mmCIF file of C-alpha atoms in Angstrom:
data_model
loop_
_atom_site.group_PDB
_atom_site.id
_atom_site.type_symbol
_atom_site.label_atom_id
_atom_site.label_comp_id
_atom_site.label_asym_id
_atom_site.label_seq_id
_atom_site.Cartn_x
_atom_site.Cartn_y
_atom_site.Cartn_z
ATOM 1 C CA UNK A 1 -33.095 -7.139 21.555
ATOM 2 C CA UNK A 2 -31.214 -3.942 22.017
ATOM 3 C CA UNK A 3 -30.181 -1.702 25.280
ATOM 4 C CA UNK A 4 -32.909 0.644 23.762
ATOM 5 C CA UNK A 5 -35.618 -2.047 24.401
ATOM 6 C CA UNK A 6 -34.878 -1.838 28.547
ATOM 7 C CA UNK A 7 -37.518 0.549 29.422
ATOM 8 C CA UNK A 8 -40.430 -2.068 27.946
ATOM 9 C CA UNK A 9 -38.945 -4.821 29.585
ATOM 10 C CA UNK A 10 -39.306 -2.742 32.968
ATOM 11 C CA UNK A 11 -42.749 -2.013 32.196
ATOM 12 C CA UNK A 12 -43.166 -5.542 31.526
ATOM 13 C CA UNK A 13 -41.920 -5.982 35.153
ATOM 14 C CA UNK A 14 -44.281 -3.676 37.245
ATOM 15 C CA UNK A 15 -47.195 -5.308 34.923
ATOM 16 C CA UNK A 16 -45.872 -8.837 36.572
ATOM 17 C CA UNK A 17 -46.022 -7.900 39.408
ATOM 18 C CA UNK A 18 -49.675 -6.460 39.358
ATOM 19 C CA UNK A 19 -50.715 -9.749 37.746
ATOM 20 C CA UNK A 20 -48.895 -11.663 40.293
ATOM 21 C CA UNK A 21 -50.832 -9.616 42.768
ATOM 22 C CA UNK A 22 -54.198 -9.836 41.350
ATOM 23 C CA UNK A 23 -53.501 -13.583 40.908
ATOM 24 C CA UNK A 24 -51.838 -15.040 44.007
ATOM 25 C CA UNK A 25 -53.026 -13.191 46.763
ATOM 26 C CA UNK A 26 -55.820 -14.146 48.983
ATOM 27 C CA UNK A 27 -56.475 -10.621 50.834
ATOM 28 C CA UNK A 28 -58.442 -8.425 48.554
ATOM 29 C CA UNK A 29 -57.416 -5.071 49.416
ATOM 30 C CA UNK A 30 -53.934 -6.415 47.858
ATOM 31 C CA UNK A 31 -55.883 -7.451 44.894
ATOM 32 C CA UNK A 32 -56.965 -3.979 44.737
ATOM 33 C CA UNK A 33 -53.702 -2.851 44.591
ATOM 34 C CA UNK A 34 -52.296 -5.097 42.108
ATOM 35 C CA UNK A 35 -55.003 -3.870 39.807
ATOM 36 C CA UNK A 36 -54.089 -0.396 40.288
ATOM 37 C CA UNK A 37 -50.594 -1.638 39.222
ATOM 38 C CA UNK A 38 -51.350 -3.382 36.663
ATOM 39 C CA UNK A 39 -53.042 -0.371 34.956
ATOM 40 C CA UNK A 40 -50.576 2.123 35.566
ATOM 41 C CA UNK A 41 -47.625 -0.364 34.214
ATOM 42 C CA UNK A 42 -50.165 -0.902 31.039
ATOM 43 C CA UNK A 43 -50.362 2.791 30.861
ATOM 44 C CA UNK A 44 -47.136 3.655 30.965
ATOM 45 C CA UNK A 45 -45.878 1.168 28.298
ATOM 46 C CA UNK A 46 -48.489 2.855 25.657
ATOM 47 C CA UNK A 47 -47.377 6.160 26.351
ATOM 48 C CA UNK A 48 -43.336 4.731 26.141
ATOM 49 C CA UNK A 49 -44.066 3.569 22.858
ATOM 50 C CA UNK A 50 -45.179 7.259 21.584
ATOM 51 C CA UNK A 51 -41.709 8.850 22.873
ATOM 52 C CA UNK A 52 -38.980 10.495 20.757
ATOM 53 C CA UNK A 53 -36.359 13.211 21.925
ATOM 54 C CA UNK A 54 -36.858 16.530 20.198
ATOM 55 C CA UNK A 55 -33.881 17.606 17.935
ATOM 56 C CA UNK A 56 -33.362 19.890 20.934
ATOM 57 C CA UNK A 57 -32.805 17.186 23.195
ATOM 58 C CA UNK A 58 -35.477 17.218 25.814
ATOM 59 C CA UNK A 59 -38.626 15.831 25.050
ATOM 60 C CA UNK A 60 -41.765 18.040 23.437
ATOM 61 C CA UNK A 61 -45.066 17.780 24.539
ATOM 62 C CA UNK A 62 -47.520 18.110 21.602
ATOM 63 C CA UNK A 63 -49.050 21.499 22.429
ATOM 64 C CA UNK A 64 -48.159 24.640 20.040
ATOM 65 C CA UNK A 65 -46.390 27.255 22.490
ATOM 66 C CA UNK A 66 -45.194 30.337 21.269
ATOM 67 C CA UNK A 67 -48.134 30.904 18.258
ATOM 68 C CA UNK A 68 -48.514 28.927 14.933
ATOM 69 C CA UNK A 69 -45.074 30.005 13.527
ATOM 70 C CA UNK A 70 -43.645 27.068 15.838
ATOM 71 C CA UNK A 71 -45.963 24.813 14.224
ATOM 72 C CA UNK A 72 -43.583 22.833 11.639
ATOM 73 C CA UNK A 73 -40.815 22.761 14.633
ATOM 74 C CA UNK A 74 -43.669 20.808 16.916
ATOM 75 C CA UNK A 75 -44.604 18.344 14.128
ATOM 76 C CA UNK A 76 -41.451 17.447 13.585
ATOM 77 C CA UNK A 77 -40.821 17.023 17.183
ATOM 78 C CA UNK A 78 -43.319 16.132 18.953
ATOM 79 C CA UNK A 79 -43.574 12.964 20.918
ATOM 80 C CA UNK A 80 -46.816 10.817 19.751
ATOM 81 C CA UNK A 81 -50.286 12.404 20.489
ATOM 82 C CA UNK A 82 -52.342 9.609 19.738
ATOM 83 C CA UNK A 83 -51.123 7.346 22.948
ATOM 84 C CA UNK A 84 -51.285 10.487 25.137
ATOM 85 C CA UNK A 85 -55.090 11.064 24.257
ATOM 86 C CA UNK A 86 -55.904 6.874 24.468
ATOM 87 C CA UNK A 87 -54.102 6.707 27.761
ATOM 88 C CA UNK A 88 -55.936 9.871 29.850
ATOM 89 C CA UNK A 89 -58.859 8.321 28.891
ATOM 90 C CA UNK A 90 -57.590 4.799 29.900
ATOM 91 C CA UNK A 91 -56.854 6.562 33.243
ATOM 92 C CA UNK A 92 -60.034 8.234 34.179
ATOM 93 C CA UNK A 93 -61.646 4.222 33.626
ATOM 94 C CA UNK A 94 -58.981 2.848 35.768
ATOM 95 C CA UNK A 95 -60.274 5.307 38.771
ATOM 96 C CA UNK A 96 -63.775 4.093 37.790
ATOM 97 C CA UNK A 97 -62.866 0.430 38.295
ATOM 98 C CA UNK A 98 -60.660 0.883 41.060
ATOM 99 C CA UNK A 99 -63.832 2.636 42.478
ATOM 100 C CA UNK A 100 -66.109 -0.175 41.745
ATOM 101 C CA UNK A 101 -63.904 -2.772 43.298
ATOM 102 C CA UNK A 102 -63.383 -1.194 46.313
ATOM 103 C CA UNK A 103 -67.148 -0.533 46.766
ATOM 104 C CA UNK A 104 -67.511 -4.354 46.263
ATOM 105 C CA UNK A 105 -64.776 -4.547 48.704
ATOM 106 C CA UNK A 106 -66.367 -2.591 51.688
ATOM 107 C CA UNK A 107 -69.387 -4.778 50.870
ATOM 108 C CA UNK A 108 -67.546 -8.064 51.350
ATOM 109 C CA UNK A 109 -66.570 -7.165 54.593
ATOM 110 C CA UNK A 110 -69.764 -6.025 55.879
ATOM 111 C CA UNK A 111 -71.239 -9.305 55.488
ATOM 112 C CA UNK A 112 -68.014 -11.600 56.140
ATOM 113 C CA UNK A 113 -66.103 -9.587 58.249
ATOM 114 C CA UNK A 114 -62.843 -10.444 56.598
ATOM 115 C CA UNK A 115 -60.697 -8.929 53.580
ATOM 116 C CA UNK A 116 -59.694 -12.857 53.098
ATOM 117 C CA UNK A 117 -61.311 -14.263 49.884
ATOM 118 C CA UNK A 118 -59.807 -17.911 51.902
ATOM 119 C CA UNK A 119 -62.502 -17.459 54.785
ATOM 120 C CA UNK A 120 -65.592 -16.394 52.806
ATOM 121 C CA UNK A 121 -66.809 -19.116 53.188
ATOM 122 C CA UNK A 122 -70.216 -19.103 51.785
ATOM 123 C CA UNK A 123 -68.883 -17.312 48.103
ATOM 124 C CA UNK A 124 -68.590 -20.654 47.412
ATOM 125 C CA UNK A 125 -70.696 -21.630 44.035
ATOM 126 C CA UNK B 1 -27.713 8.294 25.976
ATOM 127 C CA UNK B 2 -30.620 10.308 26.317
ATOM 128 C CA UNK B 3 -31.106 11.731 29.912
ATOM 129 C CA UNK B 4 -34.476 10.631 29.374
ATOM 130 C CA UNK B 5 -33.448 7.060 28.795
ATOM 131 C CA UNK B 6 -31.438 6.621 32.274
ATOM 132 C CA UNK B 7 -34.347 8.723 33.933
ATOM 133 C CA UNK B 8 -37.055 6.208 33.263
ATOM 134 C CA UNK B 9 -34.977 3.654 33.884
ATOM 135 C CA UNK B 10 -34.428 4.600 37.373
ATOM 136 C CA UNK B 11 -38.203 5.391 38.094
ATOM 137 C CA UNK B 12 -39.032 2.543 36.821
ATOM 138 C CA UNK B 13 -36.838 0.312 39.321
ATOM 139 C CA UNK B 14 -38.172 2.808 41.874
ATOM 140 C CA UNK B 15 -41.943 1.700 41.078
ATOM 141 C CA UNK B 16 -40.952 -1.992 40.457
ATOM 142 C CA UNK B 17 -39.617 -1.815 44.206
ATOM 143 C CA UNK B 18 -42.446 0.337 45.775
ATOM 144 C CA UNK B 19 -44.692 -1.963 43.695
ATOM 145 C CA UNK B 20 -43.329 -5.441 45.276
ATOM 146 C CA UNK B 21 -43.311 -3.835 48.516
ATOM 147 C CA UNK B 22 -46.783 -2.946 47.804
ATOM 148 C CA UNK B 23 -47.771 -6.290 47.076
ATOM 149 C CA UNK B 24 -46.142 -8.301 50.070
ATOM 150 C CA UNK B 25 -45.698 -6.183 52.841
ATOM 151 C CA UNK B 26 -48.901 -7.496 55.661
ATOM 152 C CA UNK B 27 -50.061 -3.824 56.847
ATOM 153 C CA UNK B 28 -52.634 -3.008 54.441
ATOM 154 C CA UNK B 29 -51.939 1.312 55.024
ATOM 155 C CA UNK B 30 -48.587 0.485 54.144
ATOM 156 C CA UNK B 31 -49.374 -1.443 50.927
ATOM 157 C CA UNK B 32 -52.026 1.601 50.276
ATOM 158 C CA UNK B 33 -49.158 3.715 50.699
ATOM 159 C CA UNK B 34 -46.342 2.026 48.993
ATOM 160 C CA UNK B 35 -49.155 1.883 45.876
ATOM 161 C CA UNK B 36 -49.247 5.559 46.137
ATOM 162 C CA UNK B 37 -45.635 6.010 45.178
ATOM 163 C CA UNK B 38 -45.746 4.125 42.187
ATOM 164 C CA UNK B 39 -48.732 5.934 40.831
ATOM 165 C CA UNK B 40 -46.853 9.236 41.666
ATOM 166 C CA UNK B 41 -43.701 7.621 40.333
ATOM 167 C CA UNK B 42 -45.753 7.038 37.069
ATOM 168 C CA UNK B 43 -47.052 10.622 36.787
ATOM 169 C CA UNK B 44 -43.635 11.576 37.242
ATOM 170 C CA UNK B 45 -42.507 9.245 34.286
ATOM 171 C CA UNK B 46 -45.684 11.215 31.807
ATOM 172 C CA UNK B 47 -43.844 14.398 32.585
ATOM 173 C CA UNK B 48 -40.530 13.319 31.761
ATOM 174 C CA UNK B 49 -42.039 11.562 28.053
ATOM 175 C CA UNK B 50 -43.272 14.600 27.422
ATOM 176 C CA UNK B 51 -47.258 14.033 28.511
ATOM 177 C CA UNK B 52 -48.256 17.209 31.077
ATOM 178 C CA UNK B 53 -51.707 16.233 30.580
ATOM 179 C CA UNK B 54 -51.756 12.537 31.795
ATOM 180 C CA UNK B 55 -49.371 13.694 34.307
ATOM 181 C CA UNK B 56 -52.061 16.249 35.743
ATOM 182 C CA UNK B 57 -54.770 13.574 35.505
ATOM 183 C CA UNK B 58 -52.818 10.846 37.002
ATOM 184 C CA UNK B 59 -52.093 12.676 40.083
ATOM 185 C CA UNK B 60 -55.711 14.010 40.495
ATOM 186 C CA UNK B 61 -56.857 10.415 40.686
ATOM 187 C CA UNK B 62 -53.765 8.667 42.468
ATOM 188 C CA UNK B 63 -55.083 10.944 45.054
ATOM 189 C CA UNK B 64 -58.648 9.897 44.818
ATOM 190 C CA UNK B 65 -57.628 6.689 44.754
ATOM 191 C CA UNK B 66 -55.515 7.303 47.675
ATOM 192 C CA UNK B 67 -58.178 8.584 49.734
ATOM 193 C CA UNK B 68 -60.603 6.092 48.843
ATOM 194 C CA UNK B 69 -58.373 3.042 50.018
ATOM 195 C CA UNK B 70 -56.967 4.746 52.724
ATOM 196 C CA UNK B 71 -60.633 5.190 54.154
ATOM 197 C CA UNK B 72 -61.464 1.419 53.739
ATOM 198 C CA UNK B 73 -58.293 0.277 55.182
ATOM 199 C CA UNK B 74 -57.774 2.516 58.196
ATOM 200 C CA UNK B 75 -61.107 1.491 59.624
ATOM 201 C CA UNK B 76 -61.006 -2.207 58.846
ATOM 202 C CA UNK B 77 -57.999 -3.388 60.443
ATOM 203 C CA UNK B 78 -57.933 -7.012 59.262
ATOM 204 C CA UNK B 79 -55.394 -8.986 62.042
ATOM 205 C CA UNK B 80 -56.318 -11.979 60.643
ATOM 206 C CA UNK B 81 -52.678 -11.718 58.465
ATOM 207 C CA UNK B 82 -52.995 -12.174 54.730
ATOM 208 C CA UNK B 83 -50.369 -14.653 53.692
ATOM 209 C CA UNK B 84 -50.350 -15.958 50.830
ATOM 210 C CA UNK B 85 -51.142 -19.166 49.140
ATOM 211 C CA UNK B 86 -48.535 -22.259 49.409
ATOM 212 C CA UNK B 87 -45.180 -22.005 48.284
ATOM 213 C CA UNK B 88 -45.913 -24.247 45.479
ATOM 214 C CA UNK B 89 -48.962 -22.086 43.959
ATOM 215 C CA UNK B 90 -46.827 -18.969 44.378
ATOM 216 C CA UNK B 91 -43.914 -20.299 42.647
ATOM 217 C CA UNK B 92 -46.243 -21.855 39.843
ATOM 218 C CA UNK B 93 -48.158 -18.978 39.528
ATOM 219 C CA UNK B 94 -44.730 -17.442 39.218
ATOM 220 C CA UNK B 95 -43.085 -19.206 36.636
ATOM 221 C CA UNK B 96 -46.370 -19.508 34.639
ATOM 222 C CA UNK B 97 -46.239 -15.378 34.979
ATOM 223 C CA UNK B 98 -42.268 -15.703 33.455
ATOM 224 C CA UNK B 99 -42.795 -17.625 31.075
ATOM 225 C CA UNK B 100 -45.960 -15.180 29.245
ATOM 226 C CA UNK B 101 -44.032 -12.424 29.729
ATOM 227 C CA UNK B 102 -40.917 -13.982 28.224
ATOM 228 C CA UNK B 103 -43.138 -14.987 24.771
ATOM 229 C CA UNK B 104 -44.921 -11.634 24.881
ATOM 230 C CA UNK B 105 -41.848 -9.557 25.284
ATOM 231 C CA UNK B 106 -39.850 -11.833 22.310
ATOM 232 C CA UNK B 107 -42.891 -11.013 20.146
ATOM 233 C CA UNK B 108 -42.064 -7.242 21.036
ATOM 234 C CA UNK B 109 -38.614 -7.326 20.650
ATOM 235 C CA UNK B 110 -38.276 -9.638 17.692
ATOM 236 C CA UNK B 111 -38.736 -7.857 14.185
ATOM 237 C CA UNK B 112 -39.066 -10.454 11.590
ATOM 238 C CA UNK B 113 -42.186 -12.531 10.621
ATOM 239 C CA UNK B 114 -44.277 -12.948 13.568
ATOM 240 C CA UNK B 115 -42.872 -10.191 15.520
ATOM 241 C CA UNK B 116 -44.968 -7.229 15.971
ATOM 242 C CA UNK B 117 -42.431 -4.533 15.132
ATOM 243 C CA UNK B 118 -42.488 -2.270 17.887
ATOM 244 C CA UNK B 119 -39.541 0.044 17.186
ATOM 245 C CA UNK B 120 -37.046 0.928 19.752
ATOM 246 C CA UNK B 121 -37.614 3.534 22.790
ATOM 247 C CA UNK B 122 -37.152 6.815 21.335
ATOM 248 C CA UNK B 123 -37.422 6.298 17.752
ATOM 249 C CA UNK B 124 -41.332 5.412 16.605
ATOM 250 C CA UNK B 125 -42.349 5.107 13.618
ATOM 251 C CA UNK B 126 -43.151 9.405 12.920
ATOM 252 C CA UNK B 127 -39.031 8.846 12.639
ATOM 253 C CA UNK B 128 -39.389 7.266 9.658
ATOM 254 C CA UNK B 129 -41.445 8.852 6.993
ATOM 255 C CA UNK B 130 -41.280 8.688 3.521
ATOM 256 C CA UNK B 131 -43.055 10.135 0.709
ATOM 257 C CA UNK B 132 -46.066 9.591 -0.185
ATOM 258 C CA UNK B 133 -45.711 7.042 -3.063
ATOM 259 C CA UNK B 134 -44.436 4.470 -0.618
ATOM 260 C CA UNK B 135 -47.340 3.931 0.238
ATOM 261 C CA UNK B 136 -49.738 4.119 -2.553
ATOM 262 C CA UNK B 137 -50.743 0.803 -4.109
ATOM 263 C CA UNK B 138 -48.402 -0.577 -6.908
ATOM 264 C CA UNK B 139 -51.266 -0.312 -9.586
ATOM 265 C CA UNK B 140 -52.603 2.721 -8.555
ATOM 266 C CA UNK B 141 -49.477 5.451 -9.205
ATOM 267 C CA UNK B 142 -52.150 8.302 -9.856
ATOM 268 C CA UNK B 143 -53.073 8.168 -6.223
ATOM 269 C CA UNK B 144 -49.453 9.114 -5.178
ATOM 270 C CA UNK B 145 -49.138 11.436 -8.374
ATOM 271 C CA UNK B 146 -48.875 15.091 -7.206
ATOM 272 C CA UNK B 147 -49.847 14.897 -3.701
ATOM 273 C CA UNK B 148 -46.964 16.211 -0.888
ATOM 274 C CA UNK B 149 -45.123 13.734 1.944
ATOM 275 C CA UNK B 150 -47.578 12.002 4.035
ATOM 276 C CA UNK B 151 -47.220 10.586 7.702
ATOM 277 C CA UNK B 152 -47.231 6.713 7.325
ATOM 278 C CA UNK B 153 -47.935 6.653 11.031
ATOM 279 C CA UNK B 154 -51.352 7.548 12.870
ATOM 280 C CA UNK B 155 -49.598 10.331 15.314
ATOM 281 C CA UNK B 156 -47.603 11.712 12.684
ATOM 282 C CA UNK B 157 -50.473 12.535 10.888
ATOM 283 C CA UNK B 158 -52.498 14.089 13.676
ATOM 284 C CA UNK B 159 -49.598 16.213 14.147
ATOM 285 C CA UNK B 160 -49.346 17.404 10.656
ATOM 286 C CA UNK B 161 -53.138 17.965 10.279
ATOM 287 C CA UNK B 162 -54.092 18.322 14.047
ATOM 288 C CA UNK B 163 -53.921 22.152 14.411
ATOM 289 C CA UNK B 164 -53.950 23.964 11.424
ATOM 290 C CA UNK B 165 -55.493 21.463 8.573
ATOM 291 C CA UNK B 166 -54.112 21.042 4.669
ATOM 292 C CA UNK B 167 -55.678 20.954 1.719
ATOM 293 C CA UNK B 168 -57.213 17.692 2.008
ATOM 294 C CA UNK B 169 -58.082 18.163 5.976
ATOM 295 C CA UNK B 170 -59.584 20.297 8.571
ATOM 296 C CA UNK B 171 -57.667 20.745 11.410
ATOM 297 C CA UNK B 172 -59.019 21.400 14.889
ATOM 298 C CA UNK B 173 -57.639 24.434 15.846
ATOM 299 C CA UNK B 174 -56.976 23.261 19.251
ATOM 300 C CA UNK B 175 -53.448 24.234 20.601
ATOM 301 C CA UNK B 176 -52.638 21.407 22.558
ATOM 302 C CA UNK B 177 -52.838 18.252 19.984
ATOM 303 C CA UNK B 178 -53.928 15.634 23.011
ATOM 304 C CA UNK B 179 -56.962 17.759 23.493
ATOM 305 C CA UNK B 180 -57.994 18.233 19.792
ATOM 306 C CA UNK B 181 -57.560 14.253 19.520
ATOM 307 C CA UNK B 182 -59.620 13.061 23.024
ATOM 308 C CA UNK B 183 -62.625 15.853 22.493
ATOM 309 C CA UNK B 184 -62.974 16.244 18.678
ATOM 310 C CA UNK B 185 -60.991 13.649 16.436
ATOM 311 C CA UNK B 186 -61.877 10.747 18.438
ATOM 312 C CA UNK B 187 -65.280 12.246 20.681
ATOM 313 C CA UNK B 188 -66.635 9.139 20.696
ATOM 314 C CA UNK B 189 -63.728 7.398 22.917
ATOM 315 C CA UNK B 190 -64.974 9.959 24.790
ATOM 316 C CA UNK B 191 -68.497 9.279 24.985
ATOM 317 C CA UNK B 192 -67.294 5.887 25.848
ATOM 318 C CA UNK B 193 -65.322 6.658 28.500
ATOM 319 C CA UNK B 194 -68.512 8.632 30.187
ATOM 320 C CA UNK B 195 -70.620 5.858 29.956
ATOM 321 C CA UNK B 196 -68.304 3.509 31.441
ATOM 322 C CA UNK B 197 -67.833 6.257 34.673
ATOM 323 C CA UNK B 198 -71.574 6.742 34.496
ATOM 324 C CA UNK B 199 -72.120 2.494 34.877
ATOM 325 C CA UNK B 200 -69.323 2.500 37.374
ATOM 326 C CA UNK B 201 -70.907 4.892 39.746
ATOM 327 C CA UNK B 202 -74.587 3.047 39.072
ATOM 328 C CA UNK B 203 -72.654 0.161 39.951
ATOM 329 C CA UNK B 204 -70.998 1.291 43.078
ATOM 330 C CA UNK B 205 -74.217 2.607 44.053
ATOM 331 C CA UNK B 206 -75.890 -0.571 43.841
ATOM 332 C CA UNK B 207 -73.608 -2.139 46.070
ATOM 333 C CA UNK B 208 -73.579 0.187 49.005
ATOM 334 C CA UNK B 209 -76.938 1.612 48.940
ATOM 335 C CA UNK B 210 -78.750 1.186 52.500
ATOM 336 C CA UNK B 211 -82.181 0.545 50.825
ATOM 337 C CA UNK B 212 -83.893 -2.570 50.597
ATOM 338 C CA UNK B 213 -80.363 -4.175 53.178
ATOM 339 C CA UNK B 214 -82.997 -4.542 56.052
ATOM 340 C CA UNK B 215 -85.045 -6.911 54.450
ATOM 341 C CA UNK B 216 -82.845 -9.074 52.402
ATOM 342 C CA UNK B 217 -81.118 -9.762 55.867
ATOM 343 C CA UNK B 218 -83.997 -10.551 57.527
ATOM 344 C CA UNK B 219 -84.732 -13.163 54.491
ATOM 345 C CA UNK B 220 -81.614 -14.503 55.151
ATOM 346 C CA UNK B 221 -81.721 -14.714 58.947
ATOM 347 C CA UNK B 222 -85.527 -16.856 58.570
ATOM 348 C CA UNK B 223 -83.871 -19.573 56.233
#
């Protein structure tokens, strides 16, 4: 457990708090949101576990710049491609889920009238 | 340090606090809100780890996303308050939370047997690459016999034989790696990923489509 671990641990955070949202809330617009959360923190984590600092310093995004003569300069440093490409399409789902629940959302309240899983009362079953 | 390092760092106790302010403030546009600066906070984060592409895409749909929840909330103001459960089932649900995260995050961290290995922030595993006959079997030395240094990790070799190919590979030709990887490497995460959009929009469909609304509540209004 080293200093270098931190950012992980932060992740970690933001992805409790998401859960804590998703879990322990009753309105469901804020379980929305803690799912949005929850994603991005999972996100992020994958794509922190890809990162290393070019020998230049400042971190290179895997895309040849400059024609292929650059080439053995990017692979050796590059950050991690294979997270990058995993993660945008991880993204584009989360909008499709986030898009589903809140459809189921709007429906909820048309026929309760209330964002409060508590008072819908006849979800019971 | 790496600049990078104290960067994240900071946005991520910027997200972690729009986040929890997301999460318990009681005016719904707010929480909207408040989730729209972490998700900007976390595209900001892609561009600083070196990832313009996600950082692109993840604004494009924070600001769907935006929109979307922003429309259901502004027109449904709920003033029945949300609060939450008991103190009790909040702080259980708390601790219970702690305590996963604790394990999980000791299985991360810890590097001997049981341990899944991850290696620190800012030095994977492309870091450390050896030659190839590291990691050709013990009774099988022809295998490493005359071939060059290989990547021992996945990304290290898509880097090596992403773009340009070797002697053993074809490369894609594609200049920017995360591209070559999503649409030809792996085009079938791909194909996936457009059938689960395709089966979220059937499903959203299905749930707010006006047909066939009338009669199912006049079923329910006879009973």
């Amino acid at each position: 457990m080293t200093l270098a671990m931190l950012p992980y641990l932060l992740a970690f955070l933001l992805l409790v708090v998401g859960l804590y949202a998703v879990v322990a809330k009753r309105n469901v617009i804020k379980i929305i949101v803690g799912l949005a959360i929850l994603d991005y923190a999972v996100n992020l984590l994958l794509v922190l576990v890809g990162y290393r600092p070019s020998p230049s310093g400042s971190p290179m995004a895997p895309i040849l710049t400059g024609g292929v003569a650059h080439e053995p300069a990017l692979v050796a440093g590059a950050v991690d491609p294979l997270p990058q490409a995993l993660v945008l399409t991880s993204i584009v789902i989360g909008l499709s889920v986030t898009a589903l629940v809140v459809g189921l959302a709007i429906r909820l309240y048309e026929k309760y009238g209330t964002f409060d899983t508590e008072r819908m009362r006849n979800l019971r079953g | 340090m790496d600049p990078v390092f104290i960067l994240m760092v900071a946005l991520f106790v910027f997200m972690i606090i729009g986040s929890l302010i997301a999460v318990e403030t009681r005016d719904l546009l707010s929480s909207v809100i408040c989730l729209g600066a972490v998700g900007f906070g976390t595209s900001v984060a892609f561009l600083l780890l070196g990832a313009p592409d996600l950082a692109i895409t993840q604004v494009v749909v924070e600001i769907l996303v935006l929109v979307v929840l922003v429309r259901v909330v502004i027109t449904r103001r709920d003033e029945t308050a949300a609060t939450g459960r008991g103190t009790l089932a909040t702080g259980s649900v708390l601790l219970v939370m702690g305590v996963l995260v604790a394990v999980v995050f000791w299985m991360l961290a810890s590097s001997g047997a049981g341990g899944l290995q991850v290696r620190p922030f800012g030095d994977p595993l492309m870091n450390h690459e050896g030659p190839a006959s590291a990691m050709a079997p013990a009774d099988q030395p022809q295998l490493a016999a005359g071939q060059a240094a290989e990547p021992q990790s996945i990304g290290g070799a898509y880097l090596k034989h992403g773009l340009l190919g070797t002697a053993v590979s074809h490369g894609t030709g594609a200049a920017n790696y995360v591209m070559g990887i999503v649409l030809d490497s792996r085009g079938y995460d791909t194909l996936g990923e457009a059938t689960v959009i395709f089966t979220a929009i059937i499903g959203t469909y299905a749930v707010l489509r006006r047909i066939g609304r009338q009669s199912h509540a006049g079923h329910v209004a006879d009973r």
